[in-house]
Amino acid sequence: MSQTQTDPRPPSEEQADLSTSDGLVARVRLILSRRTEGRAVALLMVVWVFTLLFEPLVWTSYEVTLGRIALVGLVALGLTAVILMGELDLAVASTLAVSGVIMASFDSLAVGVLAALATGLIVGAVNAFFVVVVGINSFIATLGMLFFLRGAAFVISGEAPVRIADVDAGIAFGQPVIGPLTPRMLLFIVAFVALYIFLSHVRVGREFYAVGGNRQAARDAGIPVVRRVFTGFMISGFISALAGVINTLERTAADPTAGSTVLLASFAAAIIGGVLLNGGRGSVFGTLIGASALGMLQVALTLSGVQVDVQNIVIGSVLLLAVITDPSSLRAAAVTARGLFRSRSERQPTG
Amino acid sequence: MRTRRLTGLVGLLTAGALFLAACGDDGSNDTTTDANEDAAGEDAAGDDGADGGADDGAEDAEEAGADPDDAEFMVYALLPQGNDQPYGTTYLPPMEEAAAELGISLTITNSQYDADTQASDCEVAVAAQPDGIILWPAVGDTVRPCLQAANDAGIPVTVTNSDVNPEDEELTRGYSGPDTYGQGAASAELMCEFADGEDIGIIMINGLTGNSTAINRENGFEDTIDEQCSNVEILARQPGNWNADESQIAASEMITAVGAANIQGVYAADDTMVAGAIDALRARDIDPADLIITSIGNTFLGNPLVIDGSLDGKVFQSSSWDGENAVTLMHEVLTQDPGERIVRFMPDVKVTIDNAEDPDVEPEW
């Protein structure tokens, strides 16, 4: 569980808390204080209650719900690796689209899949090159990549959807293989477990937090920041490409316009999951919970026949709620409020 | 202190999220027809261009709103647009009105032209086991798994507005809507007719890249030009994404690239985009009346352009016909179970200055 953020207070203060409190309770409190998924868990519980009361079909048709969670969550997992280092990857949706088109352009599915995944890795490496070698802000660098890849997807596809060579294989890919689990869900679980282990139990992964928390301190501590950023972007590119491969197989065709809703949904899942946009704090577990809450909410609203405009309002509101209830935002708001209050009371005439 | 803060935070979130969920549920609890009627009414009211027909439609739909609990059939309509587009705004009220009259409870989704979202909506629809699914494909090439899943679950699917690929037709029970290829062809026939054998160069503004309707109209137009009037040359083409502003930019760029003197005609794949293209011409001090301009659709934006002579001709498309027939076709499938696939094309009426003010081609959206 070491993948979450450290408490902003100095360690000595934490230890003092621990030593003065009663054993287990104090430990639980300390662990809870270090977790970042609180808001996502709260939202998930609300969604559970809501769906149990109003849309039980969300639970009885759990395979549909799981599919939606995997759809929303997969790209979000890769994105988490980049955000943890305080960077952004706006090119995830375009990577998804272009890798799908590349995959469908090959007659052999296997070669197509490999080419698509390689494309994701290359895109990630190019993004990282611009960010850490050239020194361009990741927002700008990946925004440029977003447009480049979107255009490339149109050019490669001839501005039309490209059907995969073996449509039957694509349809078979969308069928459950273990119980209700389709390959999409299984790959999502594999990606989650792999990233979880990488970010919490592998030194290289744990250094992502240090890079995101304080890059200069990470450099001073001997962490190879450039390599870590490359790794993060390549993970994001690879997972986006994997999502593109899965989508293309399941739909039996690559759509150059694909992924139009992916970028915002992925960011939403990560942010609701407690991943700090400035980096250094968050977890893939939080992203999983965020994606689960979002996915279930979307399925429930769709089943209820709620218009997509209203769905967007609900999801946007949840996102805003997640951002404004971030502990650091609350602390900043409290400081501002105290400052305002103090300055007003100082201006009060004394007598 | 810390526990208190955590508890407070959870309490705040719970209350907020419950409030949000309740907001989202407002439209849904009454199910679907009512929710859609409300939204349709709001949008129609807010749409400057769609005052008359849209408002009437929304009112009618409201009057005809049957209690979904009494509905004979439950049908999912998987659409790629809704009240977020002018066409969808006037497509929905007649659809809902027809559904209420025929005892159909409609659940309408809007994937906003995202094929993955529509596929996911389709999974939800199949899981809900409705009596039928009305599908307007976001991307025609990607709907086969959805059709297959519905077929496997024994749920009949009818298609609206934009037909599926020929190889997927066997998985659907019918199609109602425009012949999108034929519309492109009819607009090209108008262009050929107005060119009258003279050598002319034109620019072409297409719909959203990758979209089935856009592709079919482009192919229909180009094939017909090739077959019927080789004197018309397409000098440049750009997508206008069904949007007037983007179309204006695209037209302006093409005028610069090709040279205004070389352009004698403009084709735009719909009325909204042709209005943008005409604005681009005017911005360059080019009188649109001097050019041959054709398009498709029958909007409040496009009709006055035909009447004032800026737009030479276009092919009529009725959103209300489209929405209403989507439901009546599904009802026919559910009640009569016809053995063969039904295809019901919207009539391709050519609108020029001679008939632009006829009631039959009155603009709707």
XYZ file of C-alpha atoms in Angstrom:
716
model
C 0.000 0.000 0.000
C 2.948 2.259 -0.309
C 1.830 3.664 -3.586
C -0.265 6.411 -2.094
C 0.933 9.817 -1.074
C 2.787 10.648 2.054
C 1.141 12.814 4.635
C 2.061 16.466 4.094
C 2.981 16.836 7.767
C 6.559 16.077 8.841
C 7.161 12.423 9.816
C 8.027 13.384 13.356
C 4.562 14.804 13.821
C 2.978 11.650 12.476
C 5.095 9.532 14.778
C 4.174 11.717 17.691
C 0.510 11.178 16.831
C 1.126 7.465 16.662
C 2.993 7.251 19.923
C 0.410 9.251 21.837
C -2.597 7.374 20.467
C -3.794 3.942 21.277
C -2.114 1.259 19.137
C -4.496 -0.165 16.557
C -6.866 2.788 16.369
C -3.968 5.119 15.798
C -2.555 2.881 13.107
C -5.902 2.700 11.331
C -6.217 6.452 11.534
C -2.741 6.892 10.144
C -3.401 4.507 7.267
C -6.691 6.211 6.492
C -5.035 9.605 6.559
C -2.527 8.436 3.985
C -5.095 7.020 1.589
C -6.258 9.112 -1.330
C -9.247 7.055 -2.396
C -11.688 8.291 0.256
C -13.764 10.425 -2.059
C -13.902 7.712 -4.726
C -15.052 5.162 -2.132
C -17.734 7.558 -0.903
C -18.946 8.130 -4.443
C -18.915 4.431 -5.195
C -21.020 3.742 -2.109
C -23.525 6.384 -3.154
C -23.695 4.884 -6.636
C -24.193 1.419 -5.145
C -27.078 2.619 -2.991
C -28.573 4.545 -5.904
C -28.384 1.598 -8.279
C -29.646 -0.914 -5.732
C -32.659 1.277 -5.055
C -33.465 2.530 -8.545
C -31.657 0.444 -11.171
C -30.993 -3.077 -9.895
C -30.447 -4.111 -13.526
C -26.972 -2.598 -13.122
C -26.253 -5.510 -10.768
C -28.192 -8.287 -12.429
C -26.579 -7.439 -15.782
C -23.197 -7.170 -14.127
C -21.347 -8.264 -17.261
C -22.542 -5.097 -19.022
C -21.478 -2.987 -16.051
C -18.068 -4.648 -15.928
C -17.660 -4.012 -19.644
C -18.400 -0.317 -19.185
C -15.951 -0.079 -16.258
C -13.247 -1.687 -18.383
C -14.067 0.693 -21.246
C -13.757 3.762 -19.016
C -10.941 2.425 -16.840
C -8.314 0.958 -19.124
C -6.967 4.193 -20.591
C -7.319 5.811 -17.162
C -4.897 3.260 -15.711
C -2.169 4.222 -18.170
C -2.909 7.879 -17.689
C -2.428 7.458 -13.934
C 1.227 6.510 -14.478
C 1.820 9.826 -16.279
C -0.207 12.005 -13.912
C 1.635 10.569 -10.910
C 4.773 12.182 -12.305
C 3.045 15.525 -12.611
C 2.667 15.293 -16.387
C -0.350 15.104 -18.712
C -0.977 12.937 -21.740
C -3.695 14.486 -23.891
C -2.842 12.178 -26.787
C -4.337 9.010 -25.274
C -7.552 9.133 -27.325
C -5.706 9.835 -30.573
C -3.247 7.040 -29.794
C -6.248 4.763 -29.344
C -7.665 5.825 -32.724
C -4.454 5.607 -34.724
C -3.403 2.262 -33.262
C -6.817 0.837 -34.113
C -6.508 2.053 -37.691
C -2.986 0.651 -37.986
C -4.131 -2.692 -36.631
C -7.033 -2.913 -39.073
C -4.795 -1.973 -41.997
C -2.932 -5.287 -41.772
C -4.308 -8.461 -43.300
C -2.929 -10.499 -40.431
C -4.580 -9.756 -37.102
C -1.515 -10.845 -35.117
C 0.837 -8.580 -37.068
C -1.706 -5.781 -36.826
C -1.958 -6.125 -33.050
C 1.821 -6.069 -32.658
C 2.143 -3.056 -34.960
C -0.563 -1.216 -33.021
C 1.036 -1.899 -29.646
C 4.441 -0.881 -31.003
C 2.847 2.337 -32.234
C 1.632 3.051 -28.712
C 5.125 2.567 -27.301
C 6.666 4.795 -29.965
C 4.087 7.521 -29.423
C 4.784 7.387 -25.682
C 8.535 7.621 -26.278
C 8.125 10.583 -28.643
C 5.900 12.370 -26.113
C 8.482 11.786 -23.384
C 11.277 12.983 -25.675
C 9.547 16.310 -26.213
C 8.763 16.659 -22.523
C 12.047 15.752 -20.853
C 14.664 16.114 -23.570
C 13.357 19.109 -25.523
C 11.722 20.555 -22.422
C 8.255 21.312 -23.780
C 5.409 21.391 -21.279
C 3.585 18.058 -21.458
C 0.243 19.800 -22.049
C 1.590 21.443 -25.207
C 3.647 18.464 -26.380
C 0.810 15.969 -26.082
C -1.704 18.456 -27.490
C 0.446 18.628 -30.616
C 0.648 14.852 -30.658
C -3.147 14.660 -30.287
C -3.654 16.611 -33.527
C -0.835 14.838 -35.336
C -2.186 11.382 -34.519
C -5.788 12.313 -35.251
C -4.721 13.544 -38.682
C -2.589 10.447 -39.186
C -5.574 8.231 -38.355
C -7.615 9.958 -41.067
C -4.830 9.761 -43.633
C -4.040 6.085 -42.982
C -7.703 5.094 -43.001
C -8.550 7.109 -46.113
C -11.011 9.090 -43.959
C -13.315 6.114 -43.531
C -13.709 3.259 -41.056
C -11.459 0.283 -41.790
C -12.919 -3.190 -41.288
C -10.606 -5.787 -39.795
C -9.583 -8.682 -42.011
C -11.335 -11.316 -39.911
C -14.702 -9.995 -38.768
C -15.712 -13.300 -37.170
C -12.571 -13.266 -35.021
C -13.520 -9.795 -33.874
C -17.023 -10.869 -32.913
C -15.604 -13.906 -31.098
C -13.232 -11.598 -29.228
C -16.201 -9.794 -27.731
C -17.640 -12.993 -26.227
C -17.057 -14.123 -22.603
C -14.184 -16.558 -22.150
C -14.184 -17.162 -18.389
C -17.641 -16.938 -16.815
C -19.005 -13.533 -17.782
C -15.538 -12.089 -18.371
C -14.715 -11.025 -21.895
C -11.107 -10.549 -23.075
C -11.554 -6.778 -22.569
C -12.311 -7.293 -18.883
C -9.514 -9.818 -18.445
C -6.994 -7.499 -20.081
C -8.237 -4.667 -17.896
C -7.702 -6.814 -14.790
C -4.232 -7.837 -15.998
C -3.317 -4.198 -16.694
C -4.586 -3.172 -13.258
C -2.686 -5.902 -11.401
C 0.506 -5.284 -13.386
C 0.398 -1.535 -12.798
C -0.524 -1.997 -9.155
C 2.463 -4.242 -8.559
C 4.727 -2.002 -10.621
C 3.785 1.199 -8.816
C 3.684 -0.208 -5.309
C 6.201 -3.052 -5.188
C 8.796 -2.260 -7.826
C 11.419 0.376 -7.071
C 11.207 1.925 -10.539
C 7.455 2.348 -10.181
C 7.674 3.757 -6.687
C 10.118 6.355 -7.945
C 7.265 7.783 -10.075
C 5.908 9.288 -6.855
C 9.227 10.893 -6.072
C 9.464 12.314 -9.603
C 5.949 13.740 -9.314
C 6.334 14.947 -5.741
C 9.521 16.944 -6.202
C 11.478 16.477 -9.408
C 14.607 18.284 -8.262
C 14.724 16.334 -5.024
C 14.287 13.147 -7.034
C 17.254 14.123 -9.231
C 19.332 14.969 -6.174
C 18.476 11.576 -4.731
C 19.918 9.934 -7.828
C 16.644 8.902 -9.436
C 16.989 8.840 -13.249
C 14.089 11.226 -13.873
C 14.377 11.184 -17.656
C 14.108 7.406 -17.808
C 11.184 7.389 -15.402
C 9.263 9.932 -17.486
C 9.985 7.896 -20.608
C 8.688 4.787 -18.842
C 5.522 6.556 -17.705
C 4.650 7.931 -21.123
C 5.404 4.597 -22.784
C 3.092 2.827 -20.331
C 0.371 5.328 -21.144
C 0.942 4.974 -24.897
C 0.992 1.193 -24.693
C -2.231 0.971 -22.707
C -3.978 3.464 -25.011
C -2.895 1.366 -27.984
C -4.137 -1.748 -26.202
C -7.512 -0.046 -25.731
C -7.487 0.793 -29.438
C -6.796 -2.832 -30.316
C -9.577 -4.072 -28.037
C -12.097 -1.528 -29.359
C -11.228 -2.309 -32.968
C -11.550 -6.047 -32.435
C -14.841 -5.744 -30.572
C -16.350 -3.361 -33.144
C -14.823 -5.345 -36.051
C -13.666 -2.059 -37.583
C -11.324 0.802 -36.792
C -12.884 4.213 -36.632
C -10.539 7.174 -37.202
C -12.848 9.309 -35.081
C -12.742 6.807 -32.190
C -12.098 7.842 -28.637
C -13.908 11.168 -28.688
C -15.195 10.588 -25.167
C -12.185 8.674 -23.851
C -9.916 11.539 -22.846
C -12.312 13.259 -20.472
C -13.653 10.001 -19.045
C -10.112 8.789 -18.305
C -9.109 12.004 -16.595
C -12.377 11.984 -14.671
C -11.786 8.420 -13.430
C -8.250 9.254 -12.298
C -9.183 12.524 -10.607
C -12.239 11.074 -8.870
C -9.929 8.244 -7.806
C -7.793 10.749 -5.939
C -4.846 11.097 -8.307
C -3.405 14.575 -7.865
C -2.952 16.403 -11.177
C 0.262 17.990 -9.858
C 1.718 14.546 -9.352
C 3.205 12.648 -6.440
C -0.060 11.410 -5.003
C -2.667 8.838 -5.989
C -2.964 5.163 -6.816
C -4.190 2.872 -9.560
C -6.516 1.408 -6.955
C -8.141 4.826 -6.678
C -8.390 5.033 -10.455
C -10.068 1.630 -10.460
C -12.622 2.821 -7.907
C -13.120 6.063 -9.834
C -13.673 4.146 -13.075
C -16.057 1.753 -11.306
C -18.113 4.604 -9.889
C -18.217 6.403 -13.238
C -18.964 3.248 -15.223
C -21.792 2.168 -12.917
C -23.214 5.670 -12.894
C -23.200 5.801 -16.695
C -24.900 2.414 -17.040
C -27.521 3.335 -14.457
C -28.271 6.657 -16.123
C -28.452 5.048 -19.563
C -30.812 2.355 -18.285
C -32.933 5.069 -16.721
C -33.169 6.797 -20.079
C -31.485 9.930 -18.791
C -30.441 12.143 -21.699
C -26.734 12.303 -22.406
C -26.770 16.053 -21.680
C -28.053 15.378 -18.178
C -25.538 12.531 -17.804
C -22.766 14.982 -18.634
C -24.097 17.401 -16.025
C -24.100 14.657 -13.391
C -20.604 13.437 -14.281
C -19.242 16.983 -14.511
C -20.729 17.791 -11.127
C -19.215 14.677 -9.596
C -15.855 15.663 -11.058
C -16.146 19.180 -9.667
C -17.126 17.742 -6.316
C -14.068 15.497 -6.423
C -11.766 18.414 -7.184
C -13.159 20.876 -4.664
C -13.220 18.300 -1.874
C -9.576 17.446 -2.421
C -7.871 17.918 0.982
C -5.304 20.325 -0.481
C -8.092 22.397 -2.105
C -9.993 22.445 1.169
C -6.860 23.469 3.051
C -6.186 26.249 0.530
C -9.800 27.419 0.788
C -9.581 27.409 4.579
C -6.372 29.451 4.511
C -7.956 31.952 2.090
C -11.080 32.190 4.216
C -9.027 32.700 7.375
C -6.958 35.371 5.622
C -10.069 37.179 4.445
C -11.651 36.995 7.865
C -8.478 38.251 9.528
C -8.020 41.172 7.131
C -11.649 42.207 7.609
C -11.400 42.078 11.375
C -8.182 44.101 11.231
C -9.990 46.777 9.218
C -12.792 47.015 11.788
C -12.633 50.354 13.639
C -11.588 49.748 17.229
C -13.573 52.271 18.967
C -9.861 15.929 14.772
C -8.757 13.995 11.742
C -11.564 11.443 12.106
C -14.077 14.213 12.466
C -12.783 15.832 9.294
C -12.915 12.537 7.422
C -16.445 11.854 8.611
C -17.500 15.326 7.605
C -15.958 14.907 4.208
C -17.678 11.578 3.604
C -20.956 13.074 4.791
C -20.549 16.028 2.465
C -19.736 13.825 -0.478
C -22.596 11.491 0.226
C -25.076 14.331 0.468
C -23.717 15.972 -2.668
C -23.627 12.828 -4.698
C -27.118 11.822 -3.547
C -28.318 15.235 -4.628
C -26.647 14.794 -8.015
C -28.044 11.327 -8.391
C -31.481 12.641 -7.552
C -31.063 15.340 -10.224
C -30.102 12.723 -12.744
C -33.027 10.588 -11.732
C -35.562 13.344 -12.218
C -35.850 12.714 -15.862
C -35.476 9.041 -15.604
C -37.974 7.944 -13.069
C -40.764 8.911 -15.312
C -38.951 6.885 -17.809
C -37.846 7.656 -20.921
C -40.538 9.093 -23.026
C -41.275 11.779 -20.482
C -37.632 12.589 -19.971
C -37.090 12.951 -23.640
C -40.170 15.022 -24.115
C -38.994 17.465 -21.499
C -35.563 17.761 -22.997
C -36.888 17.973 -26.520
C -39.258 20.700 -25.538
C -36.524 22.678 -23.857
C -34.185 22.419 -26.778
C -36.765 23.189 -29.349
C -37.697 26.267 -27.422
C -34.098 27.325 -27.237
C -33.390 26.758 -30.898
C -33.711 30.020 -32.749
C -34.217 28.421 -36.016
C -36.616 25.731 -35.052
C -39.441 27.675 -33.528
C -42.524 26.634 -35.404
C -42.397 22.974 -36.139
C -40.252 21.977 -33.253
C -42.418 23.648 -30.678
C -45.519 22.165 -32.159
C -43.913 18.786 -32.132
C -42.843 19.087 -28.556
C -46.306 20.187 -27.476
C -47.893 17.363 -29.379
C -45.509 14.917 -27.824
C -46.343 16.235 -24.406
C -50.064 15.905 -25.062
C -49.605 12.421 -26.419
C -47.377 11.350 -23.536
C -48.712 7.950 -22.550
C -47.946 6.436 -19.183
C -44.974 4.160 -19.881
C -46.378 1.612 -17.428
C -49.316 1.166 -19.782
C -47.121 0.924 -22.862
C -47.558 -2.187 -24.937
C -43.946 -2.320 -26.100
C -40.612 -1.269 -24.659
C -38.150 -0.087 -27.291
C -34.607 1.273 -27.068
C -33.591 3.891 -29.641
C -29.810 4.068 -29.949
C -29.139 7.390 -31.637
C -25.862 9.230 -32.293
C -27.428 12.645 -31.770
C -30.354 14.215 -29.974
C -31.088 17.644 -28.669
C -27.458 18.595 -29.191
C -28.032 18.933 -32.967
C -30.714 20.879 -34.888
C -31.746 17.759 -36.805
C -32.081 15.691 -33.650
C -34.078 18.412 -31.941
C -36.813 18.172 -34.548
C -36.386 14.427 -35.089
C -37.250 13.536 -31.496
C -40.694 15.126 -30.897
C -42.448 13.354 -33.827
C -40.707 10.149 -32.811
C -41.967 10.443 -29.250
C -45.414 11.474 -30.399
C -45.674 8.435 -32.668
C -44.387 6.206 -29.858
C -47.002 7.511 -27.441
C -49.767 6.980 -29.986
C -48.651 3.438 -30.762
C -48.192 2.399 -27.131
C -44.403 2.232 -27.252
C -42.258 3.222 -24.295
C -39.044 4.652 -25.722
C -35.664 4.765 -24.026
C -33.436 7.026 -26.087
C -29.650 7.156 -25.890
C -27.270 9.579 -27.606
C -23.722 8.396 -28.285
C -22.641 11.719 -29.814
C -21.208 9.850 -32.808
C -18.827 7.819 -30.643
C -18.956 4.213 -31.883
C -17.619 2.814 -28.590
C -20.245 4.632 -26.569
C -22.971 3.388 -28.908
C -21.655 -0.171 -28.647
C -21.761 0.105 -24.876
C -25.281 1.579 -25.029
C -26.231 -1.385 -27.182
C -24.938 -3.818 -24.536
C -27.054 -2.022 -21.959
C -30.078 -2.170 -24.267
C -29.685 -5.891 -24.935
C -29.324 -6.525 -21.201
C -32.597 -4.674 -20.593
C -34.385 -7.133 -22.930
C -36.654 -4.655 -24.716
C -39.178 -5.664 -27.379
C -37.118 -3.958 -30.050
C -34.124 -1.744 -30.770
C -34.132 1.178 -33.187
C -30.579 1.849 -34.319
C -29.166 4.932 -35.980
C -25.559 3.846 -36.521
C -22.898 6.239 -35.306
C -20.395 4.488 -37.568
C -21.954 1.954 -39.928
C -18.943 -0.353 -40.050
C -18.853 -0.905 -36.305
C -22.419 -2.016 -35.543
C -22.247 -5.688 -36.508
C -21.422 -6.963 -32.972
C -24.365 -4.977 -31.615
C -26.691 -6.400 -34.262
C -25.377 -9.889 -33.605
C -25.905 -9.572 -29.852
C -29.465 -8.315 -30.338
C -30.153 -11.073 -32.822
C -28.804 -13.719 -30.434
C -31.074 -12.324 -27.719
C -34.072 -12.459 -30.088
C -34.527 -8.679 -30.110
C -35.588 -7.269 -33.501
C -33.555 -4.312 -34.740
C -34.702 -1.689 -37.210
C -32.430 0.991 -38.616
C -33.166 4.671 -38.952
C -31.624 7.608 -40.827
C -28.489 5.868 -42.061
C -28.605 2.256 -43.180
C -26.170 -0.469 -42.149
C -23.718 -2.043 -44.588
C -25.263 -4.507 -47.066
C -23.584 -7.482 -45.359
C -25.216 -6.526 -42.043
C -28.715 -6.063 -43.436
C -29.642 -9.689 -42.690
C -29.382 -8.882 -38.973
C -31.941 -6.091 -39.171
C -35.671 -6.126 -39.859
C -35.985 -2.903 -41.754
C -34.721 0.557 -42.607
C -36.480 3.883 -42.759
C -34.820 7.156 -43.644
C -33.153 8.983 -46.451
C -31.332 7.237 -49.231
C -28.112 9.027 -48.336
C -26.292 7.891 -51.468
C -29.325 8.914 -53.547
C -29.370 12.332 -51.891
C -25.772 12.957 -52.933
C -26.663 11.754 -56.417
C -29.739 14.009 -56.595
C -27.716 17.030 -55.503
C -25.179 16.196 -58.228
C -28.008 15.991 -60.772
C -29.018 19.518 -59.791
C -25.414 20.650 -60.208
C -25.215 19.040 -63.675
C -28.533 20.555 -64.649
C -27.487 24.091 -63.623
C -24.027 23.739 -65.212
C -25.802 22.907 -68.469
C -22.754 21.425 -70.171
C -20.432 24.316 -69.354
C -16.958 23.507 -67.943
C -16.944 24.539 -64.307
C -14.761 23.993 -61.239
C -16.393 23.415 -57.864
C -15.373 23.000 -54.252
C -16.938 20.324 -52.070
C -17.729 20.506 -48.348
C -18.442 17.143 -46.795
C -19.905 15.992 -43.496
C -18.090 14.553 -40.512
C -15.146 12.484 -41.697
C -15.765 8.781 -41.281
C -19.510 9.210 -40.752
C -21.658 6.867 -42.872
C -24.030 9.565 -44.121
C -21.114 11.803 -45.054
C -19.385 9.009 -46.946
C -22.541 7.939 -48.795
C -23.467 11.472 -49.830
C -19.924 12.175 -51.007
C -19.852 8.952 -53.030
C -23.319 9.566 -54.470
C -22.397 13.088 -55.523
C -19.021 12.173 -56.988
C -20.229 9.060 -58.826
C -23.085 10.983 -60.428
C -20.812 13.858 -61.471
C -18.453 11.316 -63.055
C -21.301 9.572 -64.865
C -23.483 12.468 -65.934
C -21.386 15.615 -66.293
C -17.674 15.315 -66.799
C -17.687 19.065 -67.472
C -17.915 19.590 -63.692
C -14.533 19.269 -61.983
C -14.118 18.939 -58.228
C -11.149 21.209 -57.487
C -10.910 20.705 -53.734
C -12.764 19.077 -50.880
C -12.755 19.509 -47.095
C -14.918 18.295 -44.224
C -17.222 20.861 -42.649
C -18.285 18.430 -39.906
C -21.998 19.332 -40.251
C -21.137 22.688 -38.753
C -21.610 26.170 -40.288
C -18.531 27.725 -38.668
C -16.206 24.890 -39.642
C -17.686 24.887 -43.121
C -17.054 28.632 -43.456
C -13.411 28.129 -42.520
C -13.059 25.142 -44.870
C -14.645 27.063 -47.762
C -12.488 30.102 -47.117
C -9.326 27.985 -47.129
C -10.323 26.249 -50.350
C -11.080 29.584 -52.041
C -7.571 30.736 -51.096
C -5.960 27.487 -52.191
C -7.766 27.122 -55.512
C -8.249 30.782 -56.376
C -11.637 32.488 -56.412
C -11.521 32.967 -60.191
C -11.371 29.203 -60.741
C -14.455 28.416 -58.673
C -17.843 28.435 -60.362
C -19.713 26.177 -57.999
C -20.033 24.843 -54.453
C -21.504 21.607 -53.152
C -22.102 21.167 -49.419
C -23.444 17.953 -47.936
C -26.068 19.787 -45.900
C -27.857 23.088 -45.495
C -26.063 24.125 -42.334
C -22.709 23.800 -44.058
C -23.845 25.499 -47.248
C -24.850 28.532 -45.166
C -21.279 28.640 -43.814
C -19.845 28.344 -47.325
C -22.053 31.178 -48.594
C -20.858 33.362 -45.696
C -17.273 32.595 -46.737
C -18.040 33.669 -50.320
C -19.651 36.891 -49.147
C -16.654 37.609 -46.922
C -14.540 37.557 -50.104
C -16.969 39.871 -51.906
C -18.116 37.030 -54.115
C -21.827 37.097 -54.907
C -23.130 33.557 -54.304
C -25.828 34.168 -56.907
C -23.057 34.129 -59.549
C -22.055 30.590 -58.579
C -23.896 27.275 -58.864
C -24.497 26.074 -55.337
C -26.289 22.878 -54.280
C -26.783 21.062 -50.987
C -29.022 18.636 -49.080
C -31.543 19.243 -46.317
C -34.413 21.573 -45.731
C -33.577 23.859 -42.878
C -34.625 27.285 -41.688
C -31.081 28.266 -42.552
C -31.115 26.904 -46.089
C -34.613 27.653 -47.356
C -34.312 31.463 -47.371
C -31.072 31.050 -49.307
C -32.966 29.248 -52.077
C -35.661 31.903 -52.085
C -33.144 34.800 -52.284
C -31.219 33.057 -55.072
C -27.990 32.373 -53.154
C -28.555 28.627 -53.153
C -29.594 27.161 -56.494
C -30.998 23.854 -55.360
C -31.051 21.212 -52.673
C -32.558 17.864 -51.829
C -35.353 17.839 -49.271
C -34.836 15.920 -46.050
C -37.532 15.842 -43.402
C -36.435 15.230 -39.831
C -40.036 14.748 -38.705
C -40.635 12.090 -41.396
C -37.450 10.405 -40.273
C -38.288 10.353 -36.556
C -41.899 9.318 -37.028
C -41.122 6.524 -39.474
C -38.430 5.101 -37.215
C -41.169 4.297 -34.707
C -43.924 3.290 -37.128
C -41.539 0.860 -38.822
C -40.616 -0.717 -35.506
C -44.306 -0.954 -34.590
C -44.997 -2.674 -37.903
C -42.225 -5.167 -37.225
C -43.488 -5.844 -33.694
C -47.159 -6.208 -34.604
C -47.147 -7.677 -38.102
C -43.862 -9.571 -38.093
C -43.211 -9.188 -41.813
C -40.956 -11.909 -43.155
C -38.828 -9.701 -45.367
C -36.686 -6.702 -44.525
C -38.662 -3.512 -45.042
C -36.954 -0.555 -46.708
C -38.780 2.754 -46.538
C -36.916 5.606 -48.225
C -37.724 9.226 -47.624
C -38.761 10.846 -50.932
C -35.842 12.703 -52.590
C -37.619 15.928 -53.536
C -35.467 18.509 -55.312
C -36.039 22.025 -54.007
C -35.300 25.016 -56.233
C -36.604 28.568 -56.392
C -39.630 27.226 -58.292
C -40.994 25.147 -55.409
C -39.132 26.471 -52.326
C -42.284 28.035 -50.911
C -44.526 24.997 -51.399
C -46.008 23.679 -48.156
C -44.755 20.186 -49.003
C -41.153 21.285 -48.619
C -41.615 23.633 -45.696
C -38.431 23.780 -43.594
C -38.488 21.913 -40.288
C -35.089 22.314 -38.663
